[in-house]
mmCIF file of N, CA and C in Angstrom:
data_model
loop_
_atom_site.group_PDB
_atom_site.id
_atom_site.type_symbol
_atom_site.label_atom_id
_atom_site.label_comp_id
_atom_site.label_asym_id
_atom_site.label_seq_id
_atom_site.Cartn_x
_atom_site.Cartn_y
_atom_site.Cartn_z
ATOM 1 N N GLU A 1 0.831 -1.183 0.000
ATOM 2 C CA GLU A 1 0.000 0.000 0.000
ATOM 3 C C GLU A 1 0.881 1.254 0.000
ATOM 4 N N GLN A 2 1.876 1.267 0.891
ATOM 5 C CA GLN A 2 2.731 2.458 0.981
ATOM 6 C C GLN A 2 3.506 2.667 -0.314
ATOM 7 N N GLU A 3 3.975 1.589 -0.909
ATOM 8 C CA GLU A 3 4.693 1.706 -2.183
ATOM 9 C C GLU A 3 3.795 2.307 -3.263
ATOM 10 N N ALA A 4 2.551 1.855 -3.305
ATOM 11 C CA ALA A 4 1.603 2.406 -4.281
ATOM 12 C C ALA A 4 1.368 3.893 -4.023
ATOM 13 N N LEU A 5 1.244 4.279 -2.763
ATOM 14 C CA LEU A 5 1.057 5.695 -2.437
ATOM 15 C C LEU A 5 2.296 6.505 -2.805
ATOM 16 N N ASP A 6 3.480 5.941 -2.527
ATOM 17 C CA ASP A 6 4.723 6.635 -2.870
ATOM 18 C C ASP A 6 4.849 6.865 -4.371
ATOM 19 N N GLN A 7 4.278 5.955 -5.146
ATOM 20 C CA GLN A 7 4.349 6.053 -6.606
ATOM 21 C C GLN A 7 3.099 6.722 -7.184
ATOM 22 N N ASP A 8 2.310 7.344 -6.317
ATOM 23 C CA ASP A 8 1.103 8.083 -6.718
ATOM 24 C C ASP A 8 0.097 7.197 -7.463
ATOM 25 N N ARG A 9 0.006 5.937 -7.038
ATOM 26 C CA ARG A 9 -0.978 5.003 -7.594
ATOM 27 C C ARG A 9 -2.090 4.825 -6.561
ATOM 28 N N ARG A 10 -2.899 5.849 -6.433
ATOM 29 C CA ARG A 10 -3.923 5.908 -5.393
ATOM 30 C C ARG A 10 -4.956 4.787 -5.503
ATOM 31 N N GLU A 11 -5.380 4.477 -6.703
ATOM 32 C CA GLU A 11 -6.379 3.412 -6.869
ATOM 33 C C GLU A 11 -5.828 2.066 -6.419
ATOM 34 N N ASP A 12 -4.560 1.798 -6.703
ATOM 35 C CA ASP A 12 -3.936 0.558 -6.241
ATOM 36 C C ASP A 12 -3.883 0.526 -4.712
ATOM 37 N N ALA A 13 -3.508 1.643 -4.117
ATOM 38 C CA ALA A 13 -3.444 1.725 -2.657
ATOM 39 C C ALA A 13 -4.823 1.516 -2.038
ATOM 40 N N ASP A 14 -5.843 2.113 -2.641
ATOM 41 C CA ASP A 14 -7.207 1.931 -2.147
ATOM 42 C C ASP A 14 -7.629 0.469 -2.214
ATOM 43 N N GLY A 15 -7.297 -0.188 -3.309
ATOM 44 C CA GLY A 15 -7.633 -1.606 -3.457
ATOM 45 C C GLY A 15 -6.928 -2.469 -2.427
ATOM 46 N N LEU A 16 -5.666 -2.155 -2.157
ATOM 47 C CA LEU A 16 -4.919 -2.908 -1.148
ATOM 48 C C LEU A 16 -5.479 -2.675 0.245
ATOM 49 N N ARG A 17 -5.876 -1.455 0.529
ATOM 50 C CA ARG A 17 -6.469 -1.139 1.828
ATOM 51 C C ARG A 17 -7.786 -1.895 2.002
ATOM 52 N N LYS A 18 -8.583 -1.950 0.954
ATOM 53 C CA LYS A 18 -9.855 -2.675 1.012
ATOM 54 C C LYS A 18 -9.609 -4.175 1.180
ATOM 55 N N ALA A 19 -8.607 -4.700 0.483
ATOM 56 C CA ALA A 19 -8.282 -6.124 0.609
ATOM 57 C C ALA A 19 -7.859 -6.457 2.038
ATOM 58 N N GLN A 20 -7.094 -5.569 2.661
ATOM 59 C CA GLN A 20 -6.676 -5.791 4.042
ATOM 60 C C GLN A 20 -7.889 -5.809 4.966
ATOM 61 N N ALA A 21 -8.790 -4.854 4.800
ATOM 62 C CA ALA A 21 -9.985 -4.797 5.639
ATOM 63 C C ALA A 21 -10.850 -6.036 5.435
ATOM 64 N N ASP A 22 -10.998 -6.474 4.183
ATOM 65 C CA ASP A 22 -11.778 -7.682 3.897
ATOM 66 C C ASP A 22 -11.153 -8.900 4.560
ATOM 67 N N PHE A 23 -9.820 -9.026 4.467
ATOM 68 C CA PHE A 23 -9.128 -10.165 5.085
ATOM 69 C C PHE A 23 -9.323 -10.149 6.595
ATOM 70 N N LEU A 24 -9.126 -8.993 7.200
ATOM 71 C CA LEU A 24 -9.297 -8.904 8.650
ATOM 72 C C LEU A 24 -10.711 -9.271 9.075
ATOM 73 N N CYS A 25 -11.702 -8.689 8.417
ATOM 74 C CA CYS A 25 -13.094 -8.866 8.841
ATOM 75 C C CYS A 25 -13.674 -10.228 8.486
ATOM 76 N N ASN A 26 -13.287 -10.776 7.353
ATOM 77 C CA ASN A 26 -13.926 -12.003 6.867
ATOM 78 C C ASN A 26 -13.150 -13.277 7.143
ATOM 79 N N ILE A 27 -11.850 -13.166 7.398
ATOM 80 C CA ILE A 27 -11.041 -14.368 7.593
ATOM 81 C C ILE A 27 -10.368 -14.376 8.959
ATOM 82 N N LEU A 28 -9.542 -13.377 9.218
ATOM 83 C CA LEU A 28 -8.733 -13.403 10.436
ATOM 84 C C LEU A 28 -9.556 -13.197 11.702
ATOM 85 N N ILE A 29 -10.395 -12.178 11.743
ATOM 86 C CA ILE A 29 -11.127 -11.856 12.972
ATOM 87 C C ILE A 29 -12.032 -13.006 13.433
ATOM 88 N N PRO A 30 -12.853 -13.604 12.541
ATOM 89 C CA PRO A 30 -13.702 -14.702 13.027
ATOM 90 C C PRO A 30 -12.893 -15.859 13.632
ATOM 91 N N TRP A 31 -11.802 -16.220 12.988
ATOM 92 C CA TRP A 31 -10.962 -17.301 13.505
ATOM 93 C C TRP A 31 -10.255 -16.874 14.786
ATOM 94 N N ALA A 32 -9.643 -15.698 14.764
ATOM 95 C CA ALA A 32 -8.854 -15.235 15.899
ATOM 96 C C ALA A 32 -9.710 -15.011 17.138
ATOM 97 N N ASN A 33 -10.924 -14.525 16.969
ATOM 98 C CA ASN A 33 -11.802 -14.331 18.128
ATOM 99 C C ASN A 33 -12.077 -15.647 18.836
ATOM 100 N N ARG A 34 -12.391 -16.676 18.066
ATOM 101 C CA ARG A 34 -12.631 -17.993 18.677
ATOM 102 C C ARG A 34 -11.361 -18.519 19.351
ATOM 103 N N PHE A 35 -10.229 -18.367 18.680
ATOM 104 C CA PHE A 35 -8.958 -18.831 19.224
ATOM 105 C C PHE A 35 -8.632 -18.099 20.523
ATOM 106 N N CYS A 36 -8.732 -16.781 20.509
ATOM 107 C CA CYS A 36 -8.421 -15.986 21.704
ATOM 108 C C CYS A 36 -9.365 -16.316 22.855
ATOM 109 N N ASP A 37 -10.633 -16.529 22.559
ATOM 110 C CA ASP A 37 -11.581 -16.924 23.607
ATOM 111 C C ASP A 37 -11.163 -18.246 24.231
ATOM 112 N N ARG A 38 -10.729 -19.184 23.417
ATOM 113 C CA ARG A 38 -10.286 -20.484 23.938
ATOM 114 C C ARG A 38 -9.018 -20.356 24.764
ATOM 115 N N VAL A 39 -8.109 -19.495 24.332
ATOM 116 C CA VAL A 39 -6.889 -19.266 25.114
ATOM 117 C C VAL A 39 -7.267 -18.711 26.482
ATOM 118 N N VAL A 40 -8.129 -17.706 26.506
ATOM 119 C CA VAL A 40 -8.529 -17.086 27.774
ATOM 120 C C VAL A 40 -9.221 -18.108 28.675
ATOM 121 N N GLU A 41 -10.093 -18.918 28.109
ATOM 122 C CA GLU A 41 -10.860 -19.891 28.904
ATOM 123 C C GLU A 41 -10.001 -21.045 29.413
ATOM 124 N N ASN A 42 -9.000 -21.457 28.635
ATOM 125 C CA ASN A 42 -8.275 -22.688 28.961
ATOM 126 C C ASN A 42 -6.853 -22.490 29.460
ATOM 127 N N ALA A 43 -6.350 -21.291 29.446
ATOM 128 C CA ALA A 43 -4.971 -21.065 29.885
ATOM 129 C C ALA A 43 -4.859 -21.243 31.392
ATOM 130 N N ASP A 44 -3.811 -21.923 31.797
ATOM 131 C CA ASP A 44 -3.568 -22.109 33.226
ATOM 132 C C ASP A 44 -2.884 -20.892 33.844
ATOM 133 N N LEU A 45 -2.148 -20.162 33.037
ATOM 134 C CA LEU A 45 -1.425 -19.002 33.538
ATOM 135 C C LEU A 45 -2.134 -17.710 33.138
ATOM 136 N N ALA A 46 -2.172 -16.771 34.058
ATOM 137 C CA ALA A 46 -2.808 -15.479 33.792
ATOM 138 C C ALA A 46 -2.141 -14.777 32.611
ATOM 139 N N TYR A 47 -0.841 -15.004 32.434
ATOM 140 C CA TYR A 47 -0.118 -14.372 31.326
ATOM 141 C C TYR A 47 -0.794 -14.698 29.994
ATOM 142 N N TYR A 48 -1.087 -15.968 29.756
ATOM 143 C CA TYR A 48 -1.688 -16.363 28.483
ATOM 144 C C TYR A 48 -3.132 -15.881 28.366
ATOM 145 N N GLN A 49 -3.832 -15.805 29.490
ATOM 146 C CA GLN A 49 -5.174 -15.239 29.465
ATOM 147 C C GLN A 49 -5.120 -13.773 29.030
ATOM 148 N N LEU A 50 -4.140 -13.047 29.546
ATOM 149 C CA LEU A 50 -3.984 -11.639 29.165
ATOM 150 C C LEU A 50 -3.550 -11.495 27.713
ATOM 151 N N VAL A 51 -2.671 -12.372 27.256
ATOM 152 C CA VAL A 51 -2.244 -12.325 25.852
ATOM 153 C C VAL A 51 -3.437 -12.573 24.940
ATOM 154 N N GLY A 52 -4.277 -13.538 25.277
ATOM 155 C CA GLY A 52 -5.468 -13.822 24.480
ATOM 156 C C GLY A 52 -6.420 -12.636 24.445
ATOM 157 N N ALA A 53 -6.652 -12.029 25.601
ATOM 158 C CA ALA A 53 -7.564 -10.885 25.668
ATOM 159 C C ALA A 53 -6.982 -9.683 24.935
ATOM 160 N N PHE A 54 -5.685 -9.446 25.106
ATOM 161 C CA PHE A 54 -5.034 -8.322 24.425
ATOM 162 C C PHE A 54 -5.090 -8.505 22.912
ATOM 163 N N THR A 55 -4.788 -9.709 22.457
ATOM 164 C CA THR A 55 -4.786 -9.982 21.015
ATOM 165 C C THR A 55 -6.166 -9.754 20.423
ATOM 166 N N LYS A 56 -7.188 -10.225 21.103
ATOM 167 C CA LYS A 56 -8.557 -10.032 20.624
ATOM 168 C C LYS A 56 -8.898 -8.546 20.548
ATOM 169 N N GLY A 57 -8.531 -7.789 21.568
ATOM 170 C CA GLY A 57 -8.787 -6.357 21.557
ATOM 171 C C GLY A 57 -7.996 -5.629 20.483
ATOM 172 N N PHE A 58 -6.742 -6.014 20.295
ATOM 173 C CA PHE A 58 -5.907 -5.395 19.268
ATOM 174 C C PHE A 58 -6.489 -5.623 17.884
ATOM 175 N N LEU A 59 -6.901 -6.847 17.610
ATOM 176 C CA LEU A 59 -7.471 -7.150 16.295
ATOM 177 C C LEU A 59 -8.790 -6.411 16.074
ATOM 178 N N ALA A 60 -9.588 -6.262 17.111
ATOM 179 C CA ALA A 60 -10.831 -5.490 16.982
ATOM 180 C C ALA A 60 -10.509 -4.034 16.646
ATOM 181 N N HIS A 61 -9.492 -3.489 17.284
ATOM 182 C CA HIS A 61 -9.070 -2.116 17.022
ATOM 183 C C HIS A 61 -8.567 -1.976 15.581
ATOM 184 N N GLU A 62 -7.724 -2.903 15.137
ATOM 185 C CA GLU A 62 -7.209 -2.872 13.774
ATOM 186 C C GLU A 62 -8.331 -2.992 12.750
ATOM 187 N N SER A 63 -9.296 -3.845 13.042
ATOM 188 C CA SER A 63 -10.430 -4.018 12.142
ATOM 189 C C SER A 63 -11.218 -2.723 12.019
ATOM 190 N N ALA A 64 -11.469 -2.071 13.147
ATOM 191 C CA ALA A 64 -12.212 -0.804 13.124
ATOM 192 C C ALA A 64 -11.441 0.262 12.357
ATOM 193 N N LEU A 65 -10.129 0.310 12.550
ATOM 194 C CA LEU A 65 -9.314 1.276 11.810
ATOM 195 C C LEU A 65 -9.362 0.997 10.316
ATOM 196 N N SER A 66 -9.228 -0.264 9.946
ATOM 197 C CA SER A 66 -9.247 -0.620 8.523
ATOM 198 C C SER A 66 -10.586 -0.292 7.888
ATOM 199 N N GLU A 67 -11.662 -0.637 8.572
ATOM 200 C CA GLU A 67 -12.985 -0.339 8.042
ATOM 201 C C GLU A 67 -13.191 1.166 7.937
ATOM 202 N N GLY A 68 -12.719 1.909 8.927
ATOM 203 C CA GLY A 68 -12.843 3.352 8.901
ATOM 204 C C GLY A 68 -12.082 3.970 7.750
ATOM 205 N N MET A 69 -10.895 3.437 7.453
ATOM 206 C CA MET A 69 -10.096 3.954 6.345
ATOM 207 C C MET A 69 -10.801 3.707 5.016
ATOM 208 N N VAL A 70 -11.392 2.540 4.858
ATOM 209 C CA VAL A 70 -12.109 2.222 3.623
ATOM 210 C C VAL A 70 -13.313 3.138 3.469
ATOM 211 N N ILE A 71 -14.042 3.375 4.553
ATOM 212 C CA ILE A 71 -15.211 4.267 4.497
ATOM 213 C C ILE A 71 -14.776 5.688 4.146
ATOM 214 N N LEU A 72 -13.701 6.154 4.767
ATOM 215 C CA LEU A 72 -13.201 7.501 4.457
ATOM 216 C C LEU A 72 -12.782 7.607 2.996
ATOM 217 N N GLU A 73 -12.179 6.560 2.462
ATOM 218 C CA GLU A 73 -11.773 6.566 1.057
ATOM 219 C C GLU A 73 -13.008 6.684 0.161
ATOM 220 N N ARG A 74 -14.052 5.914 0.468
ATOM 221 C CA ARG A 74 -15.275 5.957 -0.318
ATOM 222 C C ARG A 74 -15.915 7.347 -0.262
ATOM 223 N N GLU A 75 -15.980 7.914 0.923
ATOM 224 C CA GLU A 75 -16.577 9.236 1.085
ATOM 225 C C GLU A 75 -15.773 10.292 0.343
ATOM 226 N N GLY A 76 -14.474 10.160 0.357
ATOM 227 C CA GLY A 76 -13.607 11.103 -0.349
ATOM 228 C C GLY A 76 -13.811 11.047 -1.851
ATOM 229 N N ARG A 77 -14.067 9.861 -2.382
ATOM 230 C CA ARG A 77 -14.304 9.708 -3.820
ATOM 231 C C ARG A 77 -15.655 10.229 -4.234
ATOM 232 N N ASN A 78 -16.622 10.221 -3.312
ATOM 233 C CA ASN A 78 -17.984 10.658 -3.646
ATOM 234 C C ASN A 78 -18.134 12.169 -3.592
ATOM 235 N N ARG A 79 -17.124 12.884 -3.200
ATOM 236 C CA ARG A 79 -17.219 14.354 -3.124
ATOM 237 C C ARG A 79 -16.834 14.987 -4.416
#
């Protein structure tokens, strides 16, 4: 994405940003949420419970950022 932006290929960068958001929302997040929940539920050590909870929260934050960037891109094109 950054390379495309550096080379002033905005449409390519937009497509890559959308692909990242799609991957996060449709593939990684559903799997990772279940995995992190299982880590939190089954870990014997508090450390791993915290890692599972942190990872789930981080991915939710990244997903929201990615979706927000895609929405902002769409709104910018519609002006």
